[in-house]
Structure formats: C-alpha cells, structure tokens
Amino acid sequence: MSRPGDGLLARLVARAHGMPTERHWERSAVLEPRYAARVPELISDAGGLAFPPSALDQPSKPLDPRDPAVGMLAAQLESRAGSNPLRKSKQPSERRPSSSTLGGWRLIARTDKEALFARGMPPDLVIVAVQKDDRRGTWSRADKTAGRPLRVTRDGIRASSWRLDPTHELRADDTVLRILVTEQTYAGGKRADRRVLDPDLYEDDHELIMTIFVTPLAGFQMRSPNPETPVRVALPHPLASRELIDGAVHEHSH
C-alpha cells in the first residue's frame, strides 16, 4: 500500500506530465461493465480476420493445394528468397505446392473473401492473411505478421490498453475505478472522449479482468500518439483484495 505522502507526490508529478485534473475526472464518463468469460471469444493481431483462441490449439489438418487461397499462401512461401516482389499480387501458377512448403501451416479463420493461415504458437506465431478480388476472381496476400500481440476483439474492435489513475489510491471498498485508456487505433492525437464503450468484465474471488474497447474514428487519421482518456468504471461489487488485470492482450496458454 502507498504511504501517506505518496498521494500528494503522485498528484504533483501527474500534473507536471499533463495528466487529467480532478475536473476532468468529475466530467469523465462512468461505464458499466458487462459480464464476459475469462477466455475471450475472439482475438486478432490486426493483420486479418479475428479468430477464436481455440483455433491455435486444434490439430493441424493438411491444407488442400487445390484451394486458391492455399495456393496463394504457398506461392508466398516459395518466393520468400529473392524472387520478384510483384509476384505477391499475382495468382499462383498451376504447379502444385509441395507438402514440405505447407508443412506446419494451418487454417485458423475463413470467409468467402478472406483466409487466415498460421504457423507456430505465441510468442513465435506467424500469420499470413490472403484475400480474394471478386472482380478478377484471384487471391493475393493481404498481410503477414510475426509475433504481434493478440488483442481481444469485440464487434470488430480490438481492445485498448488501460492503467489505473496513479494519483488515486485504491481501497478495498472501492466500487468505482478511475482508469486511463490508451486507444489502440490512431485517432489523430485526440482523446477518446465519448467513444469508450462499456467494458467486458470477468470476476471471481481472486481476480477481475477488465477489457476496454474504443469505437475508432472514421476516415484517415494522423499517426500521432494518442493521449490517455480518463474514464470511470462502476464495479458490480467492491474490489476487495482481488487482483485487477488489463485483459486487452490475450496471453495464450497451451
């Protein structure tokens, strides 16, 4: 627990760093969490489709080389070492990919227009997203990522990180949390006022896992650092001695 003088010192430091004032907190939104399972329904690395965490643990099934999406994956894998970069936008040739090329790769999410393939497990997970051009009827690579954080996803929105207000000392009987939210997507350096959604909350006798989501701004946004947004969260029960956890990033266990 903090010592008696820590609160004043924290407030002075916070003010020097441009953090929210008491007036900001008084005007901040009060959010009411909705109950959620401990394991999220969907996660994403922002490179393509969202997928259930269980998709990473399912037995790997052989990929069908006759599938055009699989063919595009194989073409990308076979052309990694010094081939024409323009080839990534072309449909692969009729030559069948070898089983060694596709070894270890598995399909983890699929729609009519997109497919998501993965190899390995976090933190060494590699993901390749491919998408279909309806006009041409061909597939191309949309993105490739490696080792990115897997953020919880709700209604197409990836979770944003948060931290407790460092100027406020938590007490066991607290039922309202003061938190600072850092929006995950670019917002032109603006705060997320009135765009922070009611969070997901899992609670038991030992921990509270809270996951925050922010409705992104429409259109192009400048890639400026987002300032923290102050919000308050009304807990259904007092905090007590339970551990408070930011659930934005899914830590996959296997």
mmCIF file of C-alpha atoms in Angstrom:
data_model
loop_
_atom_site.group_PDB
_atom_site.id
_atom_site.type_symbol
_atom_site.label_atom_id
_atom_site.label_comp_id
_atom_site.label_asym_id
_atom_site.label_seq_id
_atom_site.Cartn_x
_atom_site.Cartn_y
_atom_site.Cartn_z
ATOM 1 C CA MET A 1 0.000 0.000 0.000
ATOM 2 C CA SER A 2 1.099 3.599 -0.557
ATOM 3 C CA ARG A 3 2.480 5.722 2.252
ATOM 4 C CA PRO A 4 0.509 8.819 3.419
ATOM 5 C CA GLY A 5 2.619 11.243 1.403
ATOM 6 C CA ASP A 6 2.553 9.265 -1.820
ATOM 7 C CA GLY A 7 -0.832 10.581 -2.997
ATOM 8 C CA LEU A 8 0.239 14.245 -2.972
ATOM 9 C CA LEU A 9 3.536 13.446 -4.678
ATOM 10 C CA ALA A 10 1.750 11.408 -7.363
ATOM 11 C CA ARG A 11 -0.688 14.258 -8.000
ATOM 12 C CA LEU A 12 2.126 16.785 -8.393
ATOM 13 C CA VAL A 13 4.024 14.508 -10.788
ATOM 14 C CA ALA A 14 0.843 13.795 -12.754
ATOM 15 C CA ARG A 15 0.046 17.477 -13.145
ATOM 16 C CA ALA A 16 3.578 18.135 -14.416
ATOM 17 C CA HIS A 17 3.052 15.449 -17.074
ATOM 18 C CA GLY A 18 -0.236 16.902 -18.293
ATOM 19 C CA MET A 19 -2.446 14.208 -16.810
ATOM 20 C CA PRO A 20 -6.183 14.722 -16.176
ATOM 21 C CA THR A 21 -7.171 17.099 -13.399
ATOM 22 C CA GLU A 22 -9.902 16.472 -10.827
ATOM 23 C CA ARG A 23 -12.262 18.453 -13.051
ATOM 24 C CA HIS A 24 -11.504 16.044 -15.905
ATOM 25 C CA TRP A 25 -12.329 13.107 -13.647
ATOM 26 C CA GLU A 26 -15.567 14.690 -12.452
ATOM 27 C CA ARG A 27 -16.660 15.126 -16.074
ATOM 28 C CA SER A 28 -15.423 11.734 -17.270
ATOM 29 C CA ALA A 29 -17.824 9.025 -18.434
ATOM 30 C CA VAL A 30 -18.992 6.388 -15.960
ATOM 31 C CA LEU A 31 -19.075 2.995 -17.660
ATOM 32 C CA GLU A 32 -20.985 -0.081 -16.549
ATOM 33 C CA PRO A 33 -19.187 -3.321 -17.418
ATOM 34 C CA ARG A 34 -20.854 -6.312 -18.969
ATOM 35 C CA TYR A 35 -20.015 -9.801 -17.814
ATOM 36 C CA ALA A 36 -17.708 -11.873 -20.016
ATOM 37 C CA ALA A 37 -15.991 -15.244 -19.947
ATOM 38 C CA ARG A 38 -12.409 -15.478 -18.741
ATOM 39 C CA VAL A 39 -11.270 -16.722 -22.163
ATOM 40 C CA PRO A 40 -12.311 -14.242 -24.898
ATOM 41 C CA GLU A 41 -14.481 -15.294 -27.809
ATOM 42 C CA LEU A 42 -12.236 -13.728 -30.469
ATOM 43 C CA ILE A 43 -8.685 -12.385 -30.743
ATOM 44 C CA SER A 44 -6.729 -10.686 -33.534
ATOM 45 C CA ASP A 45 -3.234 -9.474 -34.406
ATOM 46 C CA ALA A 46 -4.709 -6.747 -36.681
ATOM 47 C CA GLY A 47 -3.389 -8.495 -39.786
ATOM 48 C CA GLY A 48 -6.649 -10.079 -40.879
ATOM 49 C CA LEU A 49 -9.718 -11.879 -39.584
ATOM 50 C CA ALA A 50 -10.387 -12.312 -35.879
ATOM 51 C CA PHE A 51 -10.341 -15.905 -34.668
ATOM 52 C CA PRO A 52 -11.153 -17.895 -31.509
ATOM 53 C CA PRO A 53 -8.173 -18.691 -29.246
ATOM 54 C CA SER A 54 -9.055 -22.379 -29.526
ATOM 55 C CA ALA A 55 -8.109 -22.261 -33.226
ATOM 56 C CA LEU A 56 -4.455 -22.202 -32.166
ATOM 57 C CA ASP A 57 -4.808 -25.478 -30.276
ATOM 58 C CA GLN A 58 -6.758 -27.503 -32.807
ATOM 59 C CA PRO A 59 -4.928 -30.363 -34.553
ATOM 60 C CA SER A 60 -3.353 -29.222 -37.795
ATOM 61 C CA LYS A 61 -5.189 -30.568 -40.844
ATOM 62 C CA PRO A 62 -3.405 -30.873 -44.208
ATOM 63 C CA LEU A 63 -4.113 -27.879 -46.428
ATOM 64 C CA ASP A 64 -5.681 -28.599 -49.803
ATOM 65 C CA PRO A 65 -3.284 -27.355 -52.524
ATOM 66 C CA ARG A 66 -6.219 -27.143 -54.946
ATOM 67 C CA ASP A 67 -7.718 -24.348 -52.823
ATOM 68 C CA PRO A 68 -6.782 -20.997 -54.482
ATOM 69 C CA ALA A 69 -6.244 -19.379 -51.072
ATOM 70 C CA VAL A 70 -3.826 -22.160 -50.115
ATOM 71 C CA GLY A 71 -2.131 -21.770 -53.491
ATOM 72 C CA MET A 72 -1.506 -18.097 -52.777
ATOM 73 C CA LEU A 73 -0.047 -18.956 -49.362
ATOM 74 C CA ALA A 74 2.285 -21.494 -50.971
ATOM 75 C CA ALA A 75 3.335 -19.013 -53.658
ATOM 76 C CA GLN A 76 4.303 -16.526 -50.980
ATOM 77 C CA LEU A 77 6.273 -19.089 -49.014
ATOM 78 C CA GLU A 78 8.130 -20.355 -52.077
ATOM 79 C CA SER A 79 9.009 -16.848 -53.278
ATOM 80 C CA ARG A 80 10.411 -15.526 -49.999
ATOM 81 C CA ALA A 81 14.027 -15.961 -51.027
ATOM 82 C CA GLY A 82 14.779 -13.270 -53.566
ATOM 83 C CA SER A 83 12.004 -13.512 -56.128
ATOM 84 C CA ASN A 84 10.145 -10.724 -57.928
ATOM 85 C CA PRO A 85 8.191 -8.761 -55.271
ATOM 86 C CA LEU A 86 5.407 -8.147 -57.789
ATOM 87 C CA ARG A 87 4.606 -11.811 -57.638
ATOM 88 C CA LYS A 88 2.726 -11.351 -54.379
ATOM 89 C CA SER A 89 -0.150 -9.757 -56.281
ATOM 90 C CA LYS A 90 -0.373 -12.482 -58.903
ATOM 91 C CA GLN A 91 -2.332 -15.673 -58.855
ATOM 92 C CA PRO A 92 -0.003 -18.666 -58.325
ATOM 93 C CA SER A 93 0.773 -20.904 -61.282
ATOM 94 C CA GLU A 94 -0.864 -24.257 -61.810
ATOM 95 C CA ARG A 95 2.133 -26.046 -60.290
ATOM 96 C CA ARG A 96 1.078 -27.836 -57.129
ATOM 97 C CA PRO A 97 2.870 -26.699 -53.963
ATOM 98 C CA SER A 98 4.898 -29.367 -52.202
ATOM 99 C CA SER A 99 3.800 -30.741 -48.839
ATOM 100 C CA SER A 100 7.058 -29.506 -47.322
ATOM 101 C CA THR A 101 6.175 -25.937 -48.310
ATOM 102 C CA LEU A 102 2.871 -26.076 -46.439
ATOM 103 C CA GLY A 103 4.159 -28.149 -43.528
ATOM 104 C CA GLY A 104 3.153 -26.739 -40.151
ATOM 105 C CA TRP A 105 0.704 -24.225 -41.620
ATOM 106 C CA ARG A 106 -2.950 -24.385 -40.636
ATOM 107 C CA LEU A 107 -6.140 -22.511 -41.470
ATOM 108 C CA ILE A 108 -7.469 -20.610 -38.439
ATOM 109 C CA ALA A 109 -10.193 -18.394 -39.970
ATOM 110 C CA ARG A 110 -12.035 -18.253 -43.288
ATOM 111 C CA THR A 111 -14.775 -16.321 -45.092
ATOM 112 C CA ASP A 112 -15.744 -16.203 -48.762
ATOM 113 C CA LYS A 113 -13.297 -13.348 -49.331
ATOM 114 C CA GLU A 114 -10.549 -13.839 -46.732
ATOM 115 C CA ALA A 115 -8.461 -16.617 -45.245
ATOM 116 C CA LEU A 116 -6.046 -16.598 -42.319
ATOM 117 C CA PHE A 117 -3.205 -19.099 -42.037
ATOM 118 C CA ALA A 118 -0.888 -19.568 -39.057
ATOM 119 C CA ARG A 119 2.273 -21.411 -38.129
ATOM 120 C CA GLY A 120 3.766 -21.899 -34.689
ATOM 121 C CA MET A 121 2.431 -20.694 -31.352
ATOM 122 C CA PRO A 122 2.689 -17.414 -29.416
ATOM 123 C CA PRO A 123 5.057 -15.689 -28.935
ATOM 124 C CA ASP A 124 6.524 -17.077 -32.168
ATOM 125 C CA LEU A 125 3.239 -17.158 -34.066
ATOM 126 C CA VAL A 126 3.424 -16.247 -37.774
ATOM 127 C CA ILE A 127 0.191 -15.315 -39.551
ATOM 128 C CA VAL A 128 -0.475 -14.787 -43.260
ATOM 129 C CA ALA A 129 -3.746 -13.238 -44.448
ATOM 130 C CA VAL A 130 -4.916 -13.610 -48.049
ATOM 131 C CA GLN A 131 -7.943 -12.052 -49.702
ATOM 132 C CA LYS A 132 -9.981 -12.531 -52.862
ATOM 133 C CA ASP A 133 -10.523 -9.927 -55.562
ATOM 134 C CA ASP A 134 -14.126 -10.518 -56.639
ATOM 135 C CA ARG A 135 -13.700 -8.640 -59.897
ATOM 136 C CA ARG A 136 -10.705 -10.677 -61.025
ATOM 137 C CA GLY A 137 -11.539 -13.846 -59.142
ATOM 138 C CA THR A 138 -7.954 -14.116 -57.898
ATOM 139 C CA TRP A 139 -6.334 -14.222 -54.454
ATOM 140 C CA SER A 140 -3.499 -12.061 -53.158
ATOM 141 C CA ARG A 141 -1.647 -11.624 -49.908
ATOM 142 C CA ALA A 142 -3.163 -9.003 -47.634
ATOM 143 C CA ASP A 143 -0.678 -9.080 -44.754
ATOM 144 C CA LYS A 144 1.978 -11.109 -42.984
ATOM 145 C CA THR A 145 2.754 -10.679 -39.299
ATOM 146 C CA ALA A 146 5.051 -12.324 -36.778
ATOM 147 C CA GLY A 147 4.938 -12.174 -33.004
ATOM 148 C CA ARG A 148 2.318 -9.442 -32.769
ATOM 149 C CA PRO A 149 0.214 -9.179 -29.592
ATOM 150 C CA LEU A 150 -3.103 -10.996 -29.867
ATOM 151 C CA ARG A 151 -5.663 -8.483 -28.663
ATOM 152 C CA VAL A 152 -9.174 -9.376 -27.615
ATOM 153 C CA THR A 153 -11.683 -8.396 -30.311
ATOM 154 C CA ARG A 154 -15.343 -7.456 -29.851
ATOM 155 C CA ASP A 155 -17.660 -6.472 -32.708
ATOM 156 C CA GLY A 156 -14.643 -5.946 -34.949
ATOM 157 C CA ILE A 157 -12.861 -3.634 -32.482
ATOM 158 C CA ARG A 158 -9.524 -4.625 -30.924
ATOM 159 C CA ALA A 159 -9.161 -3.944 -27.214
ATOM 160 C CA SER A 160 -7.312 -0.860 -25.976
ATOM 161 C CA SER A 161 -4.926 -0.875 -23.029
ATOM 162 C CA TRP A 162 -5.580 0.892 -19.742
ATOM 163 C CA ARG A 163 -3.986 1.631 -16.400
ATOM 164 C CA LEU A 164 -5.189 2.861 -13.044
ATOM 165 C CA ASP A 165 -5.063 6.558 -12.206
ATOM 166 C CA PRO A 166 -1.699 6.834 -10.394
ATOM 167 C CA THR A 167 -2.925 9.816 -8.359
ATOM 168 C CA HIS A 168 -5.710 7.821 -6.708
ATOM 169 C CA GLU A 169 -5.024 5.198 -4.056
ATOM 170 C CA LEU A 170 -7.218 2.109 -4.369
ATOM 171 C CA ARG A 171 -9.147 0.896 -1.348
ATOM 172 C CA ALA A 172 -10.736 -2.483 -0.710
ATOM 173 C CA ASP A 173 -14.221 -0.954 -0.548
ATOM 174 C CA ASP A 174 -13.907 0.906 -3.875
ATOM 175 C CA THR A 175 -16.755 0.289 -6.322
ATOM 176 C CA VAL A 176 -15.667 2.887 -8.900
ATOM 177 C CA LEU A 177 -12.322 2.673 -10.681
ATOM 178 C CA ARG A 178 -10.531 5.638 -12.216
ATOM 179 C CA ILE A 179 -8.658 4.419 -15.279
ATOM 180 C CA LEU A 180 -6.647 5.947 -18.114
ATOM 181 C CA VAL A 181 -7.332 4.410 -21.531
ATOM 182 C CA THR A 182 -4.832 4.469 -24.412
ATOM 183 C CA GLU A 183 -6.740 3.975 -27.666
ATOM 184 C CA GLN A 184 -5.362 1.132 -29.780
ATOM 185 C CA THR A 185 -6.014 2.685 -33.208
ATOM 186 C CA TYR A 186 -4.770 6.039 -34.496
ATOM 187 C CA ALA A 187 -7.007 8.983 -33.651
ATOM 188 C CA GLY A 188 -5.010 11.995 -34.797
ATOM 189 C CA GLY A 189 -3.702 12.654 -31.301
ATOM 190 C CA LYS A 190 -7.209 13.103 -29.863
ATOM 191 C CA ARG A 191 -8.627 11.680 -26.674
ATOM 192 C CA ALA A 192 -11.325 9.026 -26.936
ATOM 193 C CA ASP A 193 -13.971 11.026 -25.053
ATOM 194 C CA ARG A 194 -17.487 9.616 -25.621
ATOM 195 C CA ARG A 195 -16.037 6.746 -27.670
ATOM 196 C CA VAL A 196 -15.015 4.382 -24.863
ATOM 197 C CA LEU A 197 -17.517 1.517 -24.735
ATOM 198 C CA ASP A 198 -18.790 -0.352 -21.692
ATOM 199 C CA PRO A 199 -16.001 -2.818 -20.879
ATOM 200 C CA ASP A 200 -16.055 -6.587 -20.620
ATOM 201 C CA LEU A 201 -15.521 -7.856 -17.076
ATOM 202 C CA TYR A 202 -14.672 -11.276 -15.725
ATOM 203 C CA GLU A 203 -14.590 -11.615 -11.960
ATOM 204 C CA ASP A 204 -14.158 -14.342 -9.380
ATOM 205 C CA ASP A 205 -12.946 -14.485 -5.787
ATOM 206 C CA HIS A 206 -9.344 -13.781 -6.765
ATOM 207 C CA GLU A 207 -9.237 -11.526 -9.810
ATOM 208 C CA LEU A 208 -11.033 -9.017 -12.000
ATOM 209 C CA ILE A 209 -10.130 -8.999 -15.689
ATOM 210 C CA MET A 210 -11.368 -5.850 -17.398
ATOM 211 C CA THR A 211 -11.175 -5.354 -21.167
ATOM 212 C CA ILE A 212 -11.738 -1.912 -22.690
ATOM 213 C CA PHE A 213 -12.872 -1.113 -26.254
ATOM 214 C CA VAL A 214 -12.903 2.235 -28.076
ATOM 215 C CA THR A 215 -15.005 2.984 -31.160
ATOM 216 C CA PRO A 216 -12.445 4.101 -33.785
ATOM 217 C CA LEU A 217 -12.812 7.365 -35.660
ATOM 218 C CA ALA A 218 -13.903 7.069 -39.280
ATOM 219 C CA GLY A 219 -11.617 8.018 -42.150
ATOM 220 C CA PHE A 220 -7.892 8.668 -42.304
ATOM 221 C CA GLN A 221 -6.236 9.652 -39.025
ATOM 222 C CA MET A 222 -2.776 11.136 -38.496
ATOM 223 C CA ARG A 223 -0.342 8.723 -36.865
ATOM 224 C CA SER A 224 0.130 10.797 -33.738
ATOM 225 C CA PRO A 225 0.458 9.308 -30.243
ATOM 226 C CA ASN A 226 -2.913 9.092 -28.540
ATOM 227 C CA PRO A 227 -3.240 10.835 -25.172
ATOM 228 C CA GLU A 228 -4.775 8.863 -22.331
ATOM 229 C CA THR A 229 -8.519 9.249 -21.832
ATOM 230 C CA PRO A 230 -9.891 9.322 -18.266
ATOM 231 C CA VAL A 231 -12.966 7.183 -17.614
ATOM 232 C CA ARG A 232 -14.601 5.706 -14.531
ATOM 233 C CA VAL A 233 -15.883 2.156 -14.278
ATOM 234 C CA ALA A 234 -18.639 1.216 -11.822
ATOM 235 C CA LEU A 235 -17.932 -2.245 -10.426
ATOM 236 C CA PRO A 236 -20.824 -4.574 -9.547
ATOM 237 C CA HIS A 237 -19.050 -5.463 -6.281
ATOM 238 C CA PRO A 238 -16.301 -3.860 -4.160
ATOM 239 C CA LEU A 239 -12.754 -4.542 -5.316
ATOM 240 C CA ALA A 240 -11.716 -6.135 -2.005
ATOM 241 C CA SER A 241 -8.299 -7.824 -2.190
ATOM 242 C CA ARG A 242 -8.727 -9.157 -5.719
ATOM 243 C CA GLU A 243 -6.107 -8.647 -8.402
ATOM 244 C CA LEU A 244 -7.099 -6.170 -11.121
ATOM 245 C CA ILE A 245 -5.919 -7.186 -14.613
ATOM 246 C CA ASP A 246 -5.957 -5.472 -18.018
ATOM 247 C CA GLY A 247 -7.448 -8.064 -20.369
ATOM 248 C CA ALA A 248 -6.623 -6.275 -23.644
ATOM 249 C CA VAL A 249 -3.859 -8.667 -24.714
ATOM 250 C CA HIS A 250 -4.650 -12.373 -24.698
ATOM 251 C CA GLU A 251 -1.881 -14.443 -23.132
ATOM 252 C CA HIS A 252 -2.326 -17.781 -24.840
ATOM 253 C CA SER A 253 -1.503 -20.876 -22.803
ATOM 254 C CA HIS A 254 -1.144 -24.313 -24.301
#
